[in-house]
Amino acid sequence: MEQPRQAVNRITLGVVGVALALGGVLLAGTASSVGSGLPDGWPTAPEGSTLADRAFLADLRTSGWWTPAVIATTVVLTLLLARWFLGQCGSTRPRRLRLPAPGGVLHLDALNDVLAERTASLAGVARCRVLVRARGTRLYVHTHIWLHPGTAPVAVQDALSAVLTEARDAALPYSVVGRTRISATSHKIAHIR
């Protein structure tokens, strides 16, 4: 599921980028200083035409809020799009890791599923979510656990430590860093109407 989403995101970003670049080139080509050097078949705006009424733009520019609003909007949009683009380019996380045994490979998705299944089967755990990420020679295991009402976090601490120890043993020579968030499910009783 991850790969098709990445492909769609990258294609969408590329199409938007090409459209914006072509629009910018087209608008730049309508200026008389640039338009005279363009090829004969290049589309240009008719002489004297404008994209917006000059009087309307002058009124906006005299407003005190216009310039800061335009600058702030442009900066925020640029930062959001840059962050999205970098997220798409940098999302090539390793999904399998080489182990020292001949032909040994550790699939992170399989490790993720096993850890989630083992954690969900612990006594007192209502549900859980596990995410395993690899960076260099470290595996980061982020676990979010929801406990049954009345279950103390101390009651699952030893069992959870045992699950992380199994992960450390399975991932050798990689080191495993575990981070756990524990929440409690509510005592709400279903109402019948």
PDB file of C-alpha atoms in Angstrom:
ATOM      1  CA  MET A   1       0.000   0.000   0.000  1.00  0.00           C
ATOM      2  CA  GLU A   2       2.914   2.332   0.710  1.00  0.00           C
ATOM      3  CA  GLN A   3       4.440   2.140  -2.782  1.00  0.00           C
ATOM      4  CA  PRO A   4       1.331   3.101  -4.833  1.00  0.00           C
ATOM      5  CA  ARG A   5       0.683   6.059  -2.524  1.00  0.00           C
ATOM      6  CA  GLN A   6       4.248   7.257  -2.974  1.00  0.00           C
ATOM      7  CA  ALA A   7       3.980   6.911  -6.750  1.00  0.00           C
ATOM      8  CA  VAL A   8       0.717   8.870  -6.848  1.00  0.00           C
ATOM      9  CA  ASN A   9       2.176  11.585  -4.617  1.00  0.00           C
ATOM     10  CA  ARG A  10       5.282  11.945  -6.761  1.00  0.00           C
ATOM     11  CA  ILE A  11       3.310  12.008 -10.008  1.00  0.00           C
ATOM     12  CA  THR A  12       0.920  14.617  -8.578  1.00  0.00           C
ATOM     13  CA  LEU A  13       3.810  16.742  -7.381  1.00  0.00           C
ATOM     14  CA  GLY A  14       5.531  16.468 -10.764  1.00  0.00           C
ATOM     15  CA  VAL A  15       2.383  17.414 -12.695  1.00  0.00           C
ATOM     16  CA  VAL A  16       1.740  20.429 -10.445  1.00  0.00           C
ATOM     17  CA  GLY A  17       5.369  21.516 -10.774  1.00  0.00           C
ATOM     18  CA  VAL A  18       5.329  21.256 -14.585  1.00  0.00           C
ATOM     19  CA  ALA A  19       2.009  23.131 -14.772  1.00  0.00           C
ATOM     20  CA  LEU A  20       3.309  25.928 -12.567  1.00  0.00           C
ATOM     21  CA  ALA A  21       6.565  26.144 -14.519  1.00  0.00           C
ATOM     22  CA  LEU A  22       4.705  26.319 -17.851  1.00  0.00           C
ATOM     23  CA  GLY A  23       2.332  28.943 -16.448  1.00  0.00           C
ATOM     24  CA  GLY A  24       5.282  31.007 -15.245  1.00  0.00           C
ATOM     25  CA  VAL A  25       7.029  30.752 -18.602  1.00  0.00           C
ATOM     26  CA  LEU A  26       3.803  31.734 -20.376  1.00  0.00           C
ATOM     27  CA  LEU A  27       3.303  34.748 -18.107  1.00  0.00           C
ATOM     28  CA  ALA A  28       6.926  35.780 -18.475  1.00  0.00           C
ATOM     29  CA  GLY A  29       6.570  35.500 -22.245  1.00  0.00           C
ATOM     30  CA  THR A  30       3.729  38.032 -22.286  1.00  0.00           C
ATOM     31  CA  ALA A  31       6.063  40.854 -21.229  1.00  0.00           C
ATOM     32  CA  SER A  32       7.100  42.886 -24.272  1.00  0.00           C
ATOM     33  CA  SER A  33      10.808  42.658 -23.384  1.00  0.00           C
ATOM     34  CA  VAL A  34      10.674  38.857 -23.207  1.00  0.00           C
ATOM     35  CA  GLY A  35       7.975  38.248 -25.810  1.00  0.00           C
ATOM     36  CA  SER A  36       9.988  39.753 -28.660  1.00  0.00           C
ATOM     37  CA  GLY A  37      12.641  37.043 -28.306  1.00  0.00           C
ATOM     38  CA  LEU A  38      10.221  34.091 -28.278  1.00  0.00           C
ATOM     39  CA  PRO A  39       9.577  31.832 -31.285  1.00  0.00           C
ATOM     40  CA  ASP A  40       6.788  32.805 -33.697  1.00  0.00           C
ATOM     41  CA  GLY A  41       4.293  30.129 -32.617  1.00  0.00           C
ATOM     42  CA  TRP A  42       4.597  30.942 -28.913  1.00  0.00           C
ATOM     43  CA  PRO A  43       1.253  31.878 -27.309  1.00  0.00           C
ATOM     44  CA  THR A  44       1.206  35.451 -26.047  1.00  0.00           C
ATOM     45  CA  ALA A  45      -1.450  37.693 -24.553  1.00  0.00           C
ATOM     46  CA  PRO A  46      -2.964  40.379 -26.776  1.00  0.00           C
ATOM     47  CA  GLU A  47      -1.323  43.807 -26.618  1.00  0.00           C
ATOM     48  CA  GLY A  48      -2.640  45.894 -23.733  1.00  0.00           C
ATOM     49  CA  SER A  49      -4.444  43.024 -21.967  1.00  0.00           C
ATOM     50  CA  THR A  50      -4.009  42.408 -18.253  1.00  0.00           C
ATOM     51  CA  LEU A  51      -4.663  39.526 -15.890  1.00  0.00           C
ATOM     52  CA  ALA A  52      -6.225  41.824 -13.296  1.00  0.00           C
ATOM     53  CA  ASP A  53      -7.561  45.366 -13.360  1.00  0.00           C
ATOM     54  CA  ARG A  54      -4.798  47.848 -12.426  1.00  0.00           C
ATOM     55  CA  ALA A  55      -7.125  49.985 -10.307  1.00  0.00           C
ATOM     56  CA  PHE A  56      -8.220  46.945  -8.288  1.00  0.00           C
ATOM     57  CA  LEU A  57      -4.594  45.909  -7.702  1.00  0.00           C
ATOM     58  CA  ALA A  58      -3.665  49.457  -6.681  1.00  0.00           C
ATOM     59  CA  ASP A  59      -6.491  49.493  -4.125  1.00  0.00           C
ATOM     60  CA  LEU A  60      -5.299  46.169  -2.697  1.00  0.00           C
ATOM     61  CA  ARG A  61      -1.701  47.368  -2.438  1.00  0.00           C
ATOM     62  CA  THR A  62      -2.723  50.450  -0.471  1.00  0.00           C
ATOM     63  CA  SER A  63      -4.479  48.244   2.119  1.00  0.00           C
ATOM     64  CA  GLY A  64      -2.275  47.620   5.140  1.00  0.00           C
ATOM     65  CA  TRP A  65      -3.051  43.895   5.282  1.00  0.00           C
ATOM     66  CA  TRP A  66      -2.403  43.038   1.615  1.00  0.00           C
ATOM     67  CA  THR A  67       1.408  42.848   1.473  1.00  0.00           C
ATOM     68  CA  PRO A  68       1.897  40.918   4.756  1.00  0.00           C
ATOM     69  CA  ALA A  69      -0.922  38.529   3.795  1.00  0.00           C
ATOM     70  CA  VAL A  70       0.602  37.789   0.380  1.00  0.00           C
ATOM     71  CA  ILE A  71       4.074  37.285   1.846  1.00  0.00           C
ATOM     72  CA  ALA A  72       2.834  35.086   4.719  1.00  0.00           C
ATOM     73  CA  THR A  73       0.670  32.959   2.411  1.00  0.00           C
ATOM     74  CA  THR A  74       3.511  32.493  -0.058  1.00  0.00           C
ATOM     75  CA  VAL A  75       5.984  31.532   2.657  1.00  0.00           C
ATOM     76  CA  VAL A  76       3.588  29.070   4.321  1.00  0.00           C
ATOM     77  CA  LEU A  77       2.645  27.422   1.008  1.00  0.00           C
ATOM     78  CA  THR A  78       6.291  27.192  -0.037  1.00  0.00           C
ATOM     79  CA  LEU A  79       7.300  25.597   3.258  1.00  0.00           C
ATOM     80  CA  LEU A  80       4.400  23.126   3.173  1.00  0.00           C
ATOM     81  CA  LEU A  81       5.116  22.083  -0.408  1.00  0.00           C
ATOM     82  CA  ALA A  82       8.864  21.814   0.285  1.00  0.00           C
ATOM     83  CA  ARG A  83       8.171  19.632   3.338  1.00  0.00           C
ATOM     84  CA  TRP A  84       5.815  17.432   1.338  1.00  0.00           C
ATOM     85  CA  PHE A  85       8.339  17.120  -1.490  1.00  0.00           C
ATOM     86  CA  LEU A  86      11.193  16.228   0.873  1.00  0.00           C
ATOM     87  CA  GLY A  87       8.948  13.702   2.580  1.00  0.00           C
ATOM     88  CA  GLN A  88       8.262  12.044  -0.742  1.00  0.00           C
ATOM     89  CA  CYS A  89      11.911  11.960  -1.791  1.00  0.00           C
ATOM     90  CA  GLY A  90      13.197  10.784   1.562  1.00  0.00           C
ATOM     91  CA  SER A  91      10.623   8.052   2.084  1.00  0.00           C
ATOM     92  CA  THR A  92      12.779   5.287   0.657  1.00  0.00           C
ATOM     93  CA  ARG A  93      13.258   3.587   4.019  1.00  0.00           C
ATOM     94  CA  PRO A  94      14.864   0.171   3.962  1.00  0.00           C
ATOM     95  CA  ARG A  95      12.149  -2.461   4.244  1.00  0.00           C
ATOM     96  CA  ARG A  96      14.573  -5.320   4.782  1.00  0.00           C
ATOM     97  CA  LEU A  97      17.850  -5.587   6.586  1.00  0.00           C
ATOM     98  CA  ARG A  98      20.748  -7.929   5.945  1.00  0.00           C
ATOM     99  CA  LEU A  99      21.664 -10.242   8.817  1.00  0.00           C
ATOM    100  CA  PRO A 100      25.135 -11.744   9.331  1.00  0.00           C
ATOM    101  CA  ALA A 101      23.928 -15.306   8.667  1.00  0.00           C
ATOM    102  CA  PRO A 102      24.410 -16.344   5.016  1.00  0.00           C
ATOM    103  CA  GLY A 103      21.323 -15.248   3.115  1.00  0.00           C
ATOM    104  CA  GLY A 104      19.792 -13.848   6.296  1.00  0.00           C
ATOM    105  CA  VAL A 105      17.269 -11.067   5.740  1.00  0.00           C
ATOM    106  CA  LEU A 106      14.996  -9.382   8.262  1.00  0.00           C
ATOM    107  CA  HIS A 107      11.794  -7.971   6.763  1.00  0.00           C
ATOM    108  CA  LEU A 108      10.706  -4.961   8.787  1.00  0.00           C
ATOM    109  CA  ASP A 109       7.047  -5.464   7.866  1.00  0.00           C
ATOM    110  CA  ALA A 110       7.166  -9.022   9.217  1.00  0.00           C
ATOM    111  CA  LEU A 111       8.905  -7.868  12.401  1.00  0.00           C
ATOM    112  CA  ASN A 112       6.315  -5.109  12.753  1.00  0.00           C
ATOM    113  CA  ASP A 113       3.432  -7.601  12.397  1.00  0.00           C
ATOM    114  CA  VAL A 114       4.950 -10.083  14.858  1.00  0.00           C
ATOM    115  CA  LEU A 115       5.607  -7.398  17.481  1.00  0.00           C
ATOM    116  CA  ALA A 116       2.075  -6.038  17.090  1.00  0.00           C
ATOM    117  CA  GLU A 117       0.590  -9.533  17.441  1.00  0.00           C
ATOM    118  CA  ARG A 118       2.736 -10.385  20.489  1.00  0.00           C
ATOM    119  CA  THR A 119       1.975  -7.054  22.175  1.00  0.00           C
ATOM    120  CA  ALA A 120      -1.775  -7.309  21.508  1.00  0.00           C
ATOM    121  CA  SER A 121      -1.825 -10.792  23.084  1.00  0.00           C
ATOM    122  CA  LEU A 122      -0.422  -9.542  26.412  1.00  0.00           C
ATOM    123  CA  ALA A 123      -2.762  -9.724  29.389  1.00  0.00           C
ATOM    124  CA  GLY A 124      -4.412  -6.364  30.040  1.00  0.00           C
ATOM    125  CA  VAL A 125      -3.809  -4.952  26.540  1.00  0.00           C
ATOM    126  CA  ALA A 126      -7.005  -3.970  24.743  1.00  0.00           C
ATOM    127  CA  ARG A 127      -5.286  -3.008  21.480  1.00  0.00           C
ATOM    128  CA  CYS A 128      -1.945  -1.731  20.238  1.00  0.00           C
ATOM    129  CA  ARG A 129      -0.184  -0.126  17.310  1.00  0.00           C
ATOM    130  CA  VAL A 130       3.475  -0.850  16.512  1.00  0.00           C
ATOM    131  CA  LEU A 131       5.737   0.923  14.019  1.00  0.00           C
ATOM    132  CA  VAL A 132       9.280  -0.281  13.282  1.00  0.00           C
ATOM    133  CA  ARG A 133      11.686   2.043  11.468  1.00  0.00           C
ATOM    134  CA  ALA A 134      15.327   1.537  10.555  1.00  0.00           C
ATOM    135  CA  ARG A 135      18.034   4.188  10.537  1.00  0.00           C
ATOM    136  CA  GLY A 136      21.587   3.055  10.047  1.00  0.00           C
ATOM    137  CA  THR A 137      22.306   0.216  12.435  1.00  0.00           C
ATOM    138  CA  ARG A 138      19.382   0.988  14.744  1.00  0.00           C
ATOM    139  CA  LEU A 139      15.788  -0.145  14.742  1.00  0.00           C
ATOM    140  CA  TYR A 140      13.269   2.159  16.390  1.00  0.00           C
ATOM    141  CA  VAL A 141      10.193   0.395  17.743  1.00  0.00           C
ATOM    142  CA  HIS A 142       7.354   2.821  18.535  1.00  0.00           C
ATOM    143  CA  THR A 143       4.514   1.124  20.412  1.00  0.00           C
ATOM    144  CA  HIS A 144       1.193   2.621  21.463  1.00  0.00           C
ATOM    145  CA  ILE A 145      -0.777   0.442  23.873  1.00  0.00           C
ATOM    146  CA  TRP A 146      -4.356   0.878  25.077  1.00  0.00           C
ATOM    147  CA  LEU A 147      -4.977  -0.979  28.344  1.00  0.00           C
ATOM    148  CA  HIS A 148      -8.246  -2.505  29.504  1.00  0.00           C
ATOM    149  CA  PRO A 149     -10.023  -0.448  32.190  1.00  0.00           C
ATOM    150  CA  GLY A 150      -8.524  -1.085  35.592  1.00  0.00           C
ATOM    151  CA  THR A 151      -5.215  -2.467  34.284  1.00  0.00           C
ATOM    152  CA  ALA A 152      -2.170  -0.763  35.764  1.00  0.00           C
ATOM    153  CA  PRO A 153       0.730   0.029  33.387  1.00  0.00           C
ATOM    154  CA  VAL A 154       3.110  -1.781  35.756  1.00  0.00           C
ATOM    155  CA  ALA A 155       1.179  -5.010  35.098  1.00  0.00           C
ATOM    156  CA  VAL A 156       2.270  -5.119  31.441  1.00  0.00           C
ATOM    157  CA  GLN A 157       5.742  -3.649  31.862  1.00  0.00           C
ATOM    158  CA  ASP A 158       7.630  -6.944  32.310  1.00  0.00           C
ATOM    159  CA  ALA A 159       5.775  -8.685  29.481  1.00  0.00           C
ATOM    160  CA  LEU A 160       6.403  -5.727  27.165  1.00  0.00           C
ATOM    161  CA  SER A 161      10.101  -5.784  28.060  1.00  0.00           C
ATOM    162  CA  ALA A 162      10.183  -9.475  27.125  1.00  0.00           C
ATOM    163  CA  VAL A 163       8.657  -8.676  23.717  1.00  0.00           C
ATOM    164  CA  LEU A 164      11.304  -5.992  23.082  1.00  0.00           C
ATOM    165  CA  THR A 165      14.032  -8.416  24.169  1.00  0.00           C
ATOM    166  CA  GLU A 166      12.773 -10.887  21.556  1.00  0.00           C
ATOM    167  CA  ALA A 167      12.962  -8.094  18.972  1.00  0.00           C
ATOM    168  CA  ARG A 168      16.544  -7.306  20.015  1.00  0.00           C
ATOM    169  CA  ASP A 169      17.505 -10.967  19.667  1.00  0.00           C
ATOM    170  CA  ALA A 170      15.857 -11.251  16.248  1.00  0.00           C
ATOM    171  CA  ALA A 171      17.493  -8.082  14.921  1.00  0.00           C
ATOM    172  CA  LEU A 172      21.100  -8.728  15.984  1.00  0.00           C
ATOM    173  CA  PRO A 173      23.555  -7.126  15.093  1.00  0.00           C
ATOM    174  CA  TYR A 174      21.189  -4.140  14.879  1.00  0.00           C
ATOM    175  CA  SER A 175      20.381  -2.363  18.112  1.00  0.00           C
ATOM    176  CA  VAL A 176      16.737  -1.854  19.036  1.00  0.00           C
ATOM    177  CA  VAL A 177      15.476   1.323  20.666  1.00  0.00           C
ATOM    178  CA  GLY A 178      11.976   0.998  22.087  1.00  0.00           C
ATOM    179  CA  ARG A 179       9.536   3.792  22.830  1.00  0.00           C
ATOM    180  CA  THR A 180       6.164   2.992  24.350  1.00  0.00           C
ATOM    181  CA  ARG A 181       3.102   5.131  24.897  1.00  0.00           C
ATOM    182  CA  ILE A 182       0.431   3.723  27.184  1.00  0.00           C
ATOM    183  CA  SER A 183      -3.179   4.876  27.189  1.00  0.00           C
ATOM    184  CA  ALA A 184      -6.218   3.573  29.003  1.00  0.00           C
ATOM    185  CA  THR A 185      -9.525   2.735  27.403  1.00  0.00           C
ATOM    186  CA  SER A 186     -12.501   4.453  28.981  1.00  0.00           C
ATOM    187  CA  HIS A 187     -15.004   2.931  31.411  1.00  0.00           C
ATOM    188  CA  LYS A 188     -17.921   4.120  29.301  1.00  0.00           C
ATOM    189  CA  ILE A 189     -20.922   1.839  29.431  1.00  0.00           C
ATOM    190  CA  ALA A 190     -23.030   1.500  26.322  1.00  0.00           C
ATOM    191  CA  HIS A 191     -26.419   3.147  26.730  1.00  0.00           C
ATOM    192  CA  ILE A 192     -29.542   1.496  25.424  1.00  0.00           C
ATOM    193  CA  ARG A 193     -32.251   3.807  24.085  1.00  0.00           C
TER     194      ARG A 193
END
